Coordinates of C-alpha atoms in Angstrom, one line a residue:
M275 CA 52.0 -33.6 51.5
V276 CA 52.0 -33.6 47.9
L277 CA 49.8 -35.8 46.3
T278 CA 50.6 -38.3 43.4
A279 CA 48.8 -38.3 40.4
H280 CA 47.7 -41.8 41.4
D281 CA 46.3 -40.1 44.9
V282 CA 44.4 -37.5 42.9
D283 CA 42.9 -40.0 40.2
R284 CA 41.8 -42.1 43.5
F285 CA 40.2 -38.9 44.6
E286 CA 38.4 -38.1 41.4
A287 CA 37.1 -41.5 41.0
S288 CA 35.0 -41.1 44.3
R289 CA 33.9 -37.3 43.4
P290 CA 30.7 -38.2 41.6
R291 CA 29.6 -40.5 44.6
L292 CA 30.8 -38.0 47.2
E293 CA 28.9 -34.9 45.4
A294 CA 25.7 -37.3 45.2
I295 CA 25.9 -37.6 49.0
A296 CA 26.6 -34.3 49.9
Y297 CA 23.9 -32.8 47.7
R298 CA 21.3 -35.0 49.3
L299 CA 22.7 -34.1 52.6
L300 CA 22.6 -30.5 52.1
G301 CA 20.0 -29.8 49.6
S302 CA 22.3 -27.4 48.0
A303 CA 24.7 -28.0 44.8
S304 CA 27.1 -25.3 45.6
E305 CA 27.3 -26.2 49.1
A306 CA 27.8 -29.9 48.0
E307 CA 30.6 -28.6 45.7
D308 CA 32.4 -27.0 48.7
A309 CA 32.1 -29.6 51.2
V310 CA 33.7 -32.1 48.4
Q311 CA 36.3 -29.6 47.9
E312 CA 37.1 -29.4 51.6
T313 CA 37.2 -33.2 51.5
F314 CA 39.8 -33.1 48.9
L315 CA 41.9 -30.7 51.0
R316 CA 41.7 -33.3 53.9
W317 CA 42.8 -36.1 51.5
Q318 CA 45.7 -33.8 50.3
A319 CA 46.9 -33.3 53.8
A320 CA 46.4 -36.9 54.9
D321 CA 49.1 -39.7 54.5
V322 CA 47.1 -41.4 52.1
D323 CA 49.4 -44.4 52.1
R324 CA 48.2 -45.3 55.4
I325 CA 44.4 -45.0 54.5
E326 CA 43.3 -48.7 53.7
V327 CA 40.0 -47.9 52.1
P328 CA 39.9 -44.6 50.7
E329 CA 36.1 -44.7 49.8
A330 CA 35.3 -45.2 53.5
W331 CA 37.8 -42.7 54.7
L332 CA 36.4 -40.0 52.3
T333 CA 32.9 -40.8 52.9
K334 CA 33.3 -40.4 56.6
V335 CA 35.3 -36.9 56.3
L336 CA 32.5 -35.7 53.8
T337 CA 29.5 -37.1 55.9
N338 CA 31.2 -35.4 59.0
L339 CA 31.7 -32.1 57.1
C340 CA 27.9 -32.3 56.0
L341 CA 26.8 -32.6 59.3
N342 CA 28.6 -29.7 60.7
Q343 CA 27.4 -27.7 57.7
L344 CA 23.7 -28.9 58.8
T345 CA 24.2 -27.7 62.3
S346 CA 24.9 -24.4 61.2
A347 CA 22.6 -24.1 58.4
R348 CA 19.8 -24.7 60.7
A349 CA 20.9 -21.3 62.6
R350 CA 21.1 -19.8 59.2
R351 CA 17.8 -20.5 57.9
E352 CA 16.0 -19.5 61.0
T353 CA 17.0 -15.9 59.5
Y354 CA 16.4 -16.8 55.9
V355 CA 13.9 -14.4 54.3
G356 CA 10.9 -16.5 53.4
Q357 CA 10.6 -20.1 52.8
W358 CA 13.6 -22.2 52.2
L359 CA 13.6 -24.9 49.5
P360 CA 16.4 -27.3 48.1
E361 CA 18.2 -26.4 45.0
P362 CA 16.6 -28.3 42.2
L363 CA 18.5 -30.5 39.6
L364 CA 17.5 -30.9 36.0
A365 CA 17.5 -34.2 34.5
G366 CA 20.9 -35.8 33.9
D367 CA 22.9 -33.8 36.3
P368 CA 25.4 -36.0 37.6
M369 CA 25.1 -34.7 41.2
L370 CA 21.6 -36.7 41.2
G371 CA 23.6 -39.7 41.6
P372 CA 22.4 -43.4 41.1
A373 CA 18.8 -43.9 40.1
D374 CA 18.8 -47.7 39.9
T375 CA 16.5 -48.4 42.5
A376 CA 13.2 -46.9 43.7
E377 CA 14.7 -45.9 47.0
Q378 CA 17.7 -44.2 45.1
R379 CA 15.1 -42.3 43.1
E380 CA 13.1 -41.7 45.6
S381 CA 15.8 -40.2 48.1
V382 CA 16.5 -37.3 45.7
S383 CA 13.0 -36.4 44.8
Y384 CA 12.1 -32.9 45.6
A385 CA 9.3 -33.6 47.9
V386 CA 11.6 -36.0 50.1
L387 CA 14.4 -33.5 50.1
V388 CA 11.9 -31.1 51.5
L389 CA 11.1 -33.7 54.1
L390 CA 14.5 -34.3 54.8
E391 CA 15.0 -30.7 56.3
R392 CA 12.6 -32.0 59.4
L393 CA 15.1 -34.4 60.3
S394 CA 18.0 -34.1 62.6
P395 CA 21.4 -34.1 60.9
N396 CA 22.2 -37.6 62.1
E397 CA 18.7 -39.0 60.9
R398 CA 19.3 -37.4 57.7
A399 CA 22.8 -38.7 57.1
V400 CA 21.6 -42.4 58.4
Y401 CA 18.5 -42.1 56.1
V402 CA 20.7 -41.0 52.9
L403 CA 23.6 -43.5 53.3
R404 CA 21.2 -46.3 53.8
E405 CA 18.3 -45.6 51.3
A406 CA 20.5 -44.1 48.5
F407 CA 23.7 -45.7 48.8
A408 CA 22.7 -48.9 50.4
Y409 CA 25.6 -48.7 53.2
A410 CA 25.3 -51.5 55.8
H411 CA 24.4 -50.4 59.2
R412 CA 28.0 -51.4 60.4
E413 CA 29.4 -48.8 58.0
I414 CA 27.2 -46.2 58.7
A415 CA 28.0 -46.6 62.4
E416 CA 31.7 -46.3 61.6
I417 CA 31.2 -43.3 59.9
L418 CA 29.3 -41.6 62.3
D419 CA 31.0 -42.9 65.4
I420 CA 27.9 -44.7 66.7
S421 CA 27.0 -48.3 67.5
E422 CA 25.4 -50.3 64.9
A423 CA 22.2 -50.5 66.9
A424 CA 21.8 -46.9 67.1
S425 CA 22.2 -46.7 63.5
Q426 CA 19.2 -49.2 62.9
Q427 CA 17.2 -47.1 65.3
I428 CA 17.9 -43.9 63.7
H429 CA 17.2 -45.4 60.2
H430 CA 13.9 -46.7 61.4
R431 CA 12.8 -43.5 62.8
A432 CA 14.1 -41.4 59.9
K433 CA 12.3 -43.5 57.4
K434 CA 9.1 -43.5 59.6
H435 CA 9.1 -39.5 59.5
V436 CA 9.8 -39.6 55.9
A437 CA 6.9 -41.9 55.3
A438 CA 4.5 -39.9 57.4
G439 CA 5.0 -36.8 55.2
K440 CA 4.9 -38.3 51.8
A441 CA 1.9 -37.7 49.6
R442 CA 0.1 -40.4 47.7
A443 CA 1.7 -42.7 45.2
E444 CA 2.9 -40.7 42.2
V445 CA 1.3 -41.2 38.8
D446 CA 3.6 -42.3 35.7
E447 CA 5.4 -39.8 33.4
A448 CA 2.6 -39.7 30.7
A449 CA -0.1 -39.2 33.0
A450 CA 1.8 -36.5 34.8
R451 CA 2.4 -34.5 31.4
K452 CA -1.2 -34.9 30.8
I453 CA -1.8 -33.2 34.1
I454 CA 0.6 -30.4 33.5
D455 CA -0.9 -29.4 30.0
E456 CA -4.4 -29.6 31.5
F457 CA -2.9 -27.2 34.4
L458 CA -1.4 -24.7 32.1
A459 CA -4.7 -24.5 30.1
A460 CA -6.7 -23.9 33.2
A461 CA -3.9 -21.5 34.7
T462 CA -4.1 -19.2 31.7
S463 CA -7.9 -19.6 31.4
G464 CA -8.5 -16.7 33.8
R465 CA -11.0 -19.0 35.7
T466 CA -10.5 -20.3 39.2
E467 CA -12.6 -23.7 39.0
P468 CA -10.8 -25.5 36.2
L469 CA -7.6 -25.1 38.4
V470 CA -9.6 -26.4 41.5
R471 CA -10.6 -29.4 39.8
L472 CA -6.9 -30.5 39.2
L473 CA -5.8 -30.0 42.6
T474 CA -6.1 -32.2 45.8
E475 CA -8.0 -30.8 48.6
D476 CA -5.1 -30.3 50.6
A477 CA -2.9 -28.9 47.8
V478 CA 0.0 -26.4 48.7
A479 CA 2.2 -23.9 46.9
V480 CA 5.2 -22.7 48.3
G481 CA 8.1 -20.6 46.8
D482 CA 11.6 -19.8 47.7
G483 CA 12.7 -16.5 46.5
G484 CA 15.6 -16.0 49.1
G485 CA 14.8 -12.4 49.7
K486 CA 15.9 -11.6 46.2
V487 CA 12.6 -12.3 44.3
P488 CA 9.3 -11.7 45.6
A489 CA 7.9 -14.8 47.2
R490 CA 5.5 -15.4 49.9
A491 CA 6.4 -16.0 53.4
R492 CA 3.9 -18.5 54.1
A493 CA 2.7 -21.3 52.0
F494 CA -0.8 -21.3 50.2
E495 CA -2.8 -24.0 51.6
G496 CA -5.9 -25.9 50.2
A497 CA -7.3 -25.9 46.8
R498 CA -9.1 -22.9 46.5
A499 CA -6.4 -20.9 47.8
V500 CA -3.9 -22.5 45.6
A501 CA -6.0 -22.2 42.5
T502 CA -6.8 -18.5 43.2
F503 CA -2.8 -18.0 43.5
M504 CA -2.0 -19.8 40.3
R505 CA -4.8 -17.9 38.4
G506 CA -3.0 -14.7 39.5
L507 CA 0.7 -15.8 38.8
F508 CA -0.2 -16.4 35.2
K509 CA -2.1 -13.4 34.6
P510 CA 0.0 -11.2 32.3
S511 CA 1.4 -7.8 33.5
K512 CA 4.1 -5.2 32.4
A513 CA 5.3 -5.4 36.3
K514 CA 5.8 -9.1 35.9
R515 CA 7.9 -8.9 32.8
D516 CA 9.9 -5.9 34.5
L517 CA 10.7 -8.3 37.2
V518 CA 12.0 -11.2 35.1
G519 CA 13.4 -9.2 32.5
G520 CA 11.2 -10.2 29.5
S521 CA 8.6 -12.6 28.7
P522 CA 9.5 -16.0 30.2
D523 CA 9.0 -19.3 28.0
I524 CA 7.6 -22.4 30.2
H525 CA 8.9 -25.6 29.4
A526 CA 7.9 -29.2 30.6
A527 CA 11.2 -30.8 32.2
T528 CA 12.2 -33.2 34.9
A529 CA 13.9 -31.9 37.9
N530 CA 15.1 -34.3 40.7
G531 CA 13.4 -37.1 38.9
G532 CA 9.7 -35.6 39.0
P533 CA 7.8 -33.4 37.0
A534 CA 8.6 -29.7 36.8
L535 CA 8.1 -26.5 34.7
V536 CA 11.2 -24.6 33.8
V537 CA 10.7 -20.9 33.3
V538 CA 13.4 -19.4 31.0
V539 CA 14.2 -15.9 29.7
D540 CA 16.8 -15.1 27.0
G541 CA 18.4 -18.6 27.8
R542 CA 18.4 -17.7 31.8
V543 CA 16.3 -20.1 34.2
V544 CA 14.4 -17.9 36.5
G545 CA 12.3 -20.5 38.1
I546 CA 11.7 -24.1 38.5
M547 CA 8.4 -25.0 39.6
C548 CA 8.5 -28.8 40.8
L549 CA 4.8 -30.4 40.7
E550 CA 4.1 -33.5 43.3
I551 CA 1.4 -35.2 41.4
G552 CA -0.8 -38.3 42.6
P553 CA -3.8 -40.1 41.5
D554 CA -6.1 -37.6 43.1
G555 CA -4.4 -34.7 41.3
I556 CA -1.8 -32.1 41.8
A557 CA -0.7 -32.0 45.6
A558 CA 1.9 -29.6 45.8
F559 CA 3.7 -26.7 43.7
R560 CA 7.1 -26.0 45.2
S561 CA 8.9 -23.1 43.0
Q562 CA 12.4 -22.1 43.3
V563 CA 13.1 -18.5 42.2
N564 CA 16.1 -17.4 44.3
P565 CA 18.8 -16.9 41.6
D566 CA 21.7 -18.0 43.7
K567 CA 19.8 -21.5 43.5
L568 CA 19.5 -21.6 39.9
E569 CA 23.0 -20.9 38.5
R570 CA 23.8 -24.6 38.1
A571 CA 20.2 -25.2 36.4
T572 CA 20.9 -22.2 34.1
R573 CA 24.2 -23.8 33.1
R574 CA 22.8 -27.2 32.4
W575 CA 19.8 -25.6 30.5
A576 CA 22.0 -24.0 28.1
A577 CA 24.2 -27.1 27.3
G578 CA 20.8 -28.8 26.1
E579 CA 18.4 -28.9 23.3
H580 CA 14.5 -28.2 24.6
G581 CA 12.3 -27.8 21.5
E582 CA 9.7 -25.2 21.6
P583 CA 8.1 -24.1 24.9
L584 CA 4.6 -24.9 26.0
L585 CA 3.9 -21.5 26.8
R586 CA 5.0 -17.9 27.0
V587 CA 3.4 -15.7 29.5
F588 CA 3.5 -12.3 30.7

């Protein structure tokens, strides 16, 4: 079926919302774009004049495409080299979607995206549709072909799982920036103790290199282990410069609504370290260094102004 310009416009009006849903469900911007494009092809093939509520129809098609993707992704991630982390998105990226409420902001935070990986596909879908987009359980039930009571039960279970895995309450932006400055000073001091004092006792550090960039297969756990790793990470060496293609600049930024360090070499983003900071200190470092998951961030970085870096290392 050939779509009219009006039919295309109706789809394009929904695209930002569809991309935001797909990103939260899949944790990957590129996979989200693919899912939305496949949804458009389904829209193109449908008898759109008979679709009474296009937004509901498109959401149902997209969500079910993502559920299928999540099921196959679980099998792929069993063979993924090292740790798998979501693709981080820098501040202002439209794929982050709505951020008007605390629930919307939390649903796309990097820490919560990591936690969502532990949920079943249905749990993840119900959580995202309810928390981030305020769909009623009746609507979610229709999208997932389940009962309204089942949607409520799944949401309760998913929310409980996410809450159990969350760190302490976060600090405000000014306090987080101060801790980042202190962290960089400590990390480049060559000493472990200043770093230990900035971390929570159960701090973790994990990186995703996707087998393309060296990253430890298991997370570092505990303040001293993480501090020792960070001290070594920020120690200059020719090998590190060769690995990233030069001397990287480190900028403070926001990724997925939280504090982050962006590592840039000649305009190319080679790493994004998302920090989870609470009143007791830094609870987690999650570093994305897989180049495939940094292409979108590089494009967005190139389109903005960022000022002087906080640090040039290596």
